[in-house]
Structure formats: C-alpha cells, structure tokens
C-alpha cells in the first residue's frame, strides 16, 4: 500500500536522490553500488615497458613479464603493453560481462589484432564490454592486449595542465577484473541523474522542476537496489515523465558526437596518432550499438595517420562514413590557426584536406568549415570557404572573449570581399559537452539569437586530448528527445543542423569583418622561431612552385616535383595547427616543428636548384648565376652575390625580364638595361655575372659619424638620422622634405614590458602589460658606421636590453630602396618579459591598416569603446601602415605577426618569454628584420604592398650548373599594380601534367580591370575555384598572349592554364 502524501523539503529531497545515485556515499546500499554485480580477477596479467610507440605486431612479440594490479609503470611518454588473459565464470551465462580496467594514462584494447576500444579514467571509459549477454556456448576464455600510453588525456603537466610536462611521472594500474554489469541499474541511474538535473536546472520557480524532483523521489521510494524486480515500477515512473511531450515551438538541439583532438599540443605529434585510434575506435563501437548516433570528425591529417598506422580501423571508418554515421567535416588538412597562415596556405589547407576526403570518403566536406578551437578568424575566410565549395561555418571560440560578449550564436558573416557564409556557434559555448541537463538548458538560455534561430548545435564527447563520447552521454541525450519543459534533442549531423538554420534564416543578422578573439593575443608572438620558419617556408614553397612551373613550361624533359611538393606543403600545413604555429605547445612539439621546417628548407632548396638547372639547360651563354625575381613586378635591388671562396660582393641587380612590364624570371646575362637611380658602372664578375657597382659619389651617402656620434644615411629617396645609441631621430622623404618621426620623439625605440598573464602563459598578453612600459636605453658611442656607402650604407650598434639579454642591429639603406631595414640579432634570456620596438609617427589617423590574407583591413588607433580597447594587441602579416591624407609611414617585417598602433605610435611585437607549457620558449638567439617606409600619397599608390613582398621574397641568385640562358625572360606581367600574382603552380589533376594554376588577388581594395600578359606556350585559359575545379563558363579569350581579368575589391581569382604540348 502506498504511503500517504507528505510535504517535501526541497533540499532534503534533492540530496536524498543524490545520495541514491552517489558513487561516494552509501554505495553499500544505494543504486550506484549495484551497477556491477559479481566480479573475479583476470586469469593472468603480464606486461612490458618500452620507450617506443610500437606497432601491435611488434609489441606482441616482446617478452611479457608477470604483472599485478597495483603495479606502477612509466615514465612519461613511455608505453606499457599488458597481456590480459581472462576466463569468464560459467555461472555468468545470460549476463552482460565487462572487463573493468582502471589505470593512469591512456589505454587501447586490442582484440584479435585489431584495436577495439579506448580506456581512460579521465574520459570516463573504464570498462570494456566483453559480451552483452554471455551465451551458453560462447567461448569464455580469451586474450586481450591493452596498450597504455604514459600520458594523460591532456599530457603530463607538472602540477597544472599547461605546466611543462613532468618527465619522471609514474603511472599505476589500479583495477583489472571481470564483472557482471547491470544494464537496468545503469538506465535507472541515467534517469535519476537527468531528473535531478531538471529539478536543479529549472529551479524552484518552475512547475516542471517539482514534477521532476517528485518523480525522482517516488522512484527512490519504490526502488529497492537489492531487488531488481522493483526496477520496472521505477522505470515506468521515469518513462511517464520523459514521455510528456513539449509544444511545437520548442527549441531543437542537434546533438552530434565529436572529439576534438589537438594535432599536437601538450603531447607530441606521434602520440596524437594513437589518440586518434583510441578515440575513433571507441566512437565506432558506439555507432555499432547506437545506429542513430552521428559522429563528426575533422582534420584530414589525423585520418591519414590512422590510414597508415591502423588500416583496419580506417576501412571501418570508411564503412561508417558510407552509412552516414561517421561524418568527415571541415575540409582542411588540420584545424589551422585562423590568423597567422598566409592566404595561399589557407587555400592549401582546403586543397590538401578536400582532396584527401574525396579520395578516401568519396566526397568533399561541402557542408561546413569546422574550426571550433582557433584563436580568431581572418576576414578573408568567408571568401576562401566560398572558393572551396563551403557556405557554412561552425566554431565557438569567441565565447572565450575576455571583454566583449559576441552578440550572436547564429548569423551571417561577411568577409573582406563581401562573401557571406552562415555561421553557428553552439550556444552551450563548448565542443566537449557531456549530455547533461545543465548543458542542454544553457544551450537554450545562452542563445543570443532567440526569436531568430530555433535550432542549436550540441557537440558532445571528451575533447582537446581526445576521448570522445560515451554510452552514458548517448543514453542521456536519447532520453531527452522530447520532454515538456526542455528543448527537443535529436541526434543529428551538422548538415541537418545547418539545413534547419538555413531554411529559417530570414531574420538573421550580419557581422562584417574579422572575428577577433579578445584573448590569446600573445600567440602572434610566442615562439618566434616557429613564426620565422612559417614565413620562410611559405616563401620557399612559393618560389619552388613558381620555378618548377616555369621549368615545366619551358622544358619537355622537366618533371614537376608534385609528390615532393605535396609532402612539403603537408609539413607546413601541419605546423599551422592551432597549437603549433601559435607557439602554445610543449617543447618536444616545438622541436618537431623546427625539424619540419628544416625538411622544407633543405628539400625546398634542392628543388629550387633542380628547377634552375632545367631552366638553364640547352641555352648558350657563360656559366654563372641565375638571377630570379619570383615577384610579378620589376625590381632593382642591391644583392649580395656569392664570390669564389665563399665571400660575397654587393651587386645592384635590376629587374630581370626587362622586355615585359613585370619580370618574373631572368638569367645572368648582359641584359641590365634598367638604369639605377645613381650613376653606376658595369663590371663583369668572376662568375660571369654583370653587376652594377656604384662609384663612391653614388646616391647612397652615409657620411662618417658626426662629432656628436650620430649617423645619417641618405639614398636620395629617404634620409635617416640615428642618434648615438641607434635610435631614429629623423626620417625624411627627401623629395618633399617631409619628416615621418613625431616631433620631439625617437623611433626604433626598444621597449620592455612585464608580461604576466592571468593563466594561459604562452597564449595571453593582458591589457595591463602596457602599464609597465620601460624604454631600453642604450649608451652613447655604441653607434658605428658599417658599410661606407656606394651601393649600401649602414650603421650598427649594440644594446644591452637587461643584465641577461642583448641586441645588435644593423641599419641598412640601399641605393634605390624606398625603405630602411633594421637587421636585428637578439640574445634573449628573460622570464615573463615582452620586447617590442616603437616608431612614433608624425601622422594622425584614427585608423591603422594591417595586412591580412590576400588583402588588408583597418583597426582603430584609439580606445574609445570596449571593442576598440580589447584590440590593444593585434595581428598583421608583412606590413602595417599609418596614413593621413597625402602621407604615411609603413612598418614592414620578415617574420613577425604581433603589432599595434596606439595613437600615432606604430609598435611591432618582437619577443615574449612565457614559461608554460614550454619553459624554454624563445630563449636563445633570434634574427629578424623589419623595415620602415615613409611614403607620399596612399600606401597603395606608394607601393607599400610591393615593398613588403620584396622584403620577404629577396631576388634569388641560384648557381647555374650549365650555361645560363643568354637572354632575360619574363613569364607573366600585369597591367595593374593593384593585382598581385600570388601563386604559380602545377594543377593538381592535370592531363599529362601540363596545366598550371595561377592565383591572383586584388590588393588595393578597388574594382579593377587588368591585363595579364603571358609569355608561356598557353593554349587555353579557364577560370577555376580554389580547389582548381574549372568554372564551366570560365573560358577566357586569349588575344596576343593577353587575358583580361576583372576584379572587385580583395577578390581572389584562380586561373587554369593548359600548356601546349612540349616540342618533340
Ligand atoms: Zn584545440
């Protein structure tokens, strides 16, 4: 007979139910204590330790020694392989039997030579289902292997997750036994926890909350944990509650399984390969058990690793992709940083990624771009997505904004060129949900587009270090499919979500421009060597592709190094992962990244020489150097030319390709017709190259040091005055006499800041660092004249930054050059300091301009609003500019990304000294160059963009093994300085490999018609997208070797050129 109704106290009722499901309290009599029934030890346990990450076949051959529960193993990054021999007792027939395994580290179960499930305590995976129901005739004895990596889901930080790894950490096996699992108890626990979540989440003002709490209370009343026959009554109470439906207007949550795996972060790249296997094999197992479960997986690189190391797992992933349960998303090679990679590198993320997805899964990821965990998003991404066949984008990182709360979760994003994509941020502000009621309610409550968007994404599964979803998460979400008082929850694919959002998008707002993350602004600067490697390798691959393309067009014998280039590009793209190029990784990862750059440098240089040799073959002329200009405009520059015996001499090299307006390629030969600004004489070098050698009265006139110790450099274009400590006291545009340095101020002023963030050391520089500014003052008399004029004038100085760190700098001005360069070497040994260099300009403007991918944008120079102030430290690529009407000052760099302009002061961020997660980050020697360019008129008309390219792409002087061509030659020229020919490469899929792809963009921010002149044997020209798919209406008429192209502001165009067959 039921007890009479009674008054219930809210808190005691809640806590009563909590205790009934608690894993800590009253487990002797509560429901949780009955989750597992009978248990028995495994029959035999043995193990061996190895520092290597061995393949299974090799590991099982090793010498396993007896082991016991309680044993410890390690240290960090080692692997302990366990052989687990087990026999299930006959008495357990009819029961569900698990191997219960609890150990530190990350485990992977192998059965019959294949990985079957991951085991991690942190990822709530501590049991492996041996059988759902043991049959009478089932084999009861088997042998499993468990491969345990000596690192946690989030690495092995000493004391805190982002601390440097503890190399001595030891790991322990605390449980390994067989046990009977009570599925009915599990389901009751899921229901009771959900009811508790509803009661607490909806709170005391809500009718439904009490219904949930009283239902749970009644379940506890009727349920006797010791008597399973009482469970159905409790289950019926729960089913009645969850079966009460919501109304038609309910918000719909689209729950997709996910597992964010950082491609390298607090663990090395090689561990990520195993993290993928552990996480994805577990997800597959869940797909098998839950046919409605959909799992979204990004990053082609990780899939490629699994394909190579775990081919069986890869085939199963392909099978589940065909079923629509395993959904590849994003389309990129890795989830790259959204700020630092060049435009071309971003295109290659998609090109390499999409081609991989097409090849392995039969289709590209056309549904959405996927970048949930990246530290800001370039304003060019919408156009790049469009060009790669994608119109939708999912992320959530802007929820980390420190200052301003982003006003949308669902909106249209309009990029720099006007391209629009539909964007969704899961309103739960996470990509690693657990399926709790709290998260479900937050998803509804937190949605900033209530009334505009009635669908939300809900990404569930342990992430960052892998892990992924669990059965419990799925059980919770399935139970919440349609319950009054809660949003509807359906297991969906990202495609279903976006289709629902798109079909009802009429009221959505639009955000224009970059999605700037107001946090992690230190990642533009941390790990300067990685940044330098990135910029340099982007340049090398650009040059190799260009030269190889020209060799392909001009030589029937030349084989384009497609496979090598793909390999090198993939290394570069890998390093652009959002915890590598950003410098937020541990020391081992940084070292691996540097090895990748070294590979690109050495192989890239070999490929350059090979292409140069092919270009020289068969032409008459003296042996010597091949001078190559890899930029699409004329250049006259002073270069250091190698002399026999390893020395260098300076030569003034006019633009190759004199016949065309913009020379691309030329060779060493007497074709130096572009006269330099100054009188000069021609001489022939020992190696057969003509160089200009300026007489002593040339335009570059560094007078000797004045008596006050200052130095003036003057090339007739700009005049630079340095004070006796190397600071810039004046920078004058000679023709107009216009001064660029603010009155009474000095430029080239190094400044040191205290740099102690709140927590995320390598990531964050906080606003308050600006309050600790300390100018670094040098000693008079340290400035000396370097090169005494002629083609080049220079001065140099030493500067003690602190007792531990010092700097030397050469300030260089070349004949004909519109900018002064600062070659800088720093020996940096600091802790939590930030080094910048400042240039106060005699320019007033409320906006400064910064280069980004395929274009530039403006950001404020003031702190009017919280949105302005939150951008106290921003990113830029090769240049930034502060201009007023008629005049401006540009600051160029060859490997830096952090910058700011406050008021009239241009500031370039040089070096940081964070200590976590890599205590050695940025310690040691650095070399970098920045340059200052005052200019008349706009930066566009003054050629700032071209100057920044020139600084980053020096003319190449490649040894020509055979006679170099006798005539100089230009492959391409453009009629408008607004258009940049960024890339020339072989087409990915090209008949007989004789098609090229050209990528051009409009760089000034203008509508422009432009003629492209080609001197290659082109038979057909077709517009194509960024994935090189021809536009059916894109055939361009080719007249007199010219093509007409029309650009809108910042538009990127790709062109497929089919070359004529080679001459026989
Ligand atoms: Zn991440």
Short mmCIF file of N, CA and C in Angstrom, two decimals, residues 8 13 17 191-192 195 208-222 234-242 244:
data_model
loop_
_atom_site.label_atom_id
_atom_site.label_comp_id
_atom_site.label_asym_id
_atom_site.label_seq_id
_atom_site.Cartn_x
_atom_site.Cartn_y
_atom_site.Cartn_z
N UNK A 8 7.21 17.94 1.24
CA UNK A 8 8.61 17.57 0.98
C UNK A 8 9.48 18.82 1.05
N UNK A 13 15.04 16.54 -0.27
CA UNK A 13 14.60 15.66 -1.34
C UNK A 13 15.68 15.55 -2.43
N UNK A 17 17.94 12.03 -3.31
CA UNK A 17 18.11 11.39 -4.62
C UNK A 17 19.60 11.35 -4.99
N UNK A 191 18.32 8.00 -15.69
CA UNK A 191 17.05 8.72 -15.49
C UNK A 191 17.09 9.59 -14.24
N UNK A 192 17.56 9.01 -13.14
CA UNK A 192 17.57 9.76 -11.88
C UNK A 192 18.48 10.99 -11.99
N UNK A 195 16.65 13.61 -14.00
CA UNK A 195 15.58 14.24 -13.21
C UNK A 195 16.17 15.23 -12.21
N UNK A 208 7.62 22.43 -13.63
CA UNK A 208 8.16 21.18 -14.18
C UNK A 208 9.32 20.66 -13.31
N UNK A 209 10.02 21.59 -12.70
CA UNK A 209 11.13 21.22 -11.84
C UNK A 209 10.65 20.35 -10.68
N UNK A 210 9.52 20.73 -10.08
CA UNK A 210 8.98 19.94 -8.98
C UNK A 210 8.48 18.59 -9.47
N UNK A 211 7.88 18.57 -10.66
CA UNK A 211 7.43 17.29 -11.20
C UNK A 211 8.62 16.33 -11.35
N UNK A 212 9.73 16.87 -11.80
CA UNK A 212 10.93 16.03 -11.97
C UNK A 212 11.43 15.54 -10.61
N UNK A 213 11.50 16.46 -9.65
CA UNK A 213 12.03 16.08 -8.33
C UNK A 213 11.13 15.05 -7.65
N UNK A 214 9.82 15.25 -7.73
CA UNK A 214 8.92 14.31 -7.06
C UNK A 214 8.90 12.96 -7.77
N UNK A 215 9.08 12.99 -9.09
CA UNK A 215 9.18 11.72 -9.81
C UNK A 215 10.42 10.95 -9.33
N UNK A 216 11.54 11.66 -9.21
CA UNK A 216 12.76 11.02 -8.75
C UNK A 216 12.59 10.48 -7.33
N UNK A 217 11.98 11.29 -6.48
CA UNK A 217 11.77 10.88 -5.10
C UNK A 217 10.92 9.61 -5.03
N UNK A 218 9.85 9.58 -5.84
CA UNK A 218 8.98 8.42 -5.85
C UNK A 218 9.72 7.18 -6.37
N UNK A 219 10.61 7.41 -7.35
CA UNK A 219 11.42 6.29 -7.87
C UNK A 219 12.27 5.70 -6.75
N UNK A 220 12.86 6.59 -5.93
CA UNK A 220 13.68 6.08 -4.82
C UNK A 220 12.80 5.30 -3.84
N UNK A 221 11.57 5.81 -3.64
CA UNK A 221 10.65 5.11 -2.73
C UNK A 221 10.37 3.68 -3.19
N UNK A 222 10.13 3.53 -4.51
CA UNK A 222 9.67 2.21 -4.97
C UNK A 222 10.81 1.27 -5.32
N UNK A 234 9.93 1.66 -11.05
CA UNK A 234 10.68 2.92 -11.08
C UNK A 234 10.88 3.38 -12.53
N UNK A 235 11.20 2.42 -13.39
CA UNK A 235 11.40 2.77 -14.81
C UNK A 235 10.12 3.36 -15.40
N UNK A 236 8.98 2.79 -15.02
CA UNK A 236 7.71 3.27 -15.56
C UNK A 236 7.44 4.71 -15.13
N UNK A 237 7.80 5.04 -13.87
CA UNK A 237 7.63 6.42 -13.39
C UNK A 237 8.45 7.38 -14.24
N UNK A 238 9.70 6.98 -14.51
CA UNK A 238 10.58 7.83 -15.32
C UNK A 238 10.03 7.96 -16.73
N UNK A 239 9.59 6.84 -17.31
CA UNK A 239 9.12 6.88 -18.69
C UNK A 239 7.90 7.79 -18.82
N UNK A 240 7.07 7.76 -17.80
CA UNK A 240 5.88 8.61 -17.84
C UNK A 240 6.31 10.08 -17.88
N UNK A 241 7.28 10.44 -17.03
CA UNK A 241 7.74 11.83 -17.01
C UNK A 241 8.35 12.23 -18.35
N UNK A 242 9.32 11.42 -18.82
CA UNK A 242 10.03 11.80 -20.05
C UNK A 242 9.14 11.71 -21.28
N UNK A 244 6.09 12.87 -21.41
CA UNK A 244 5.21 14.04 -21.50
C UNK A 244 5.84 15.03 -22.47
#
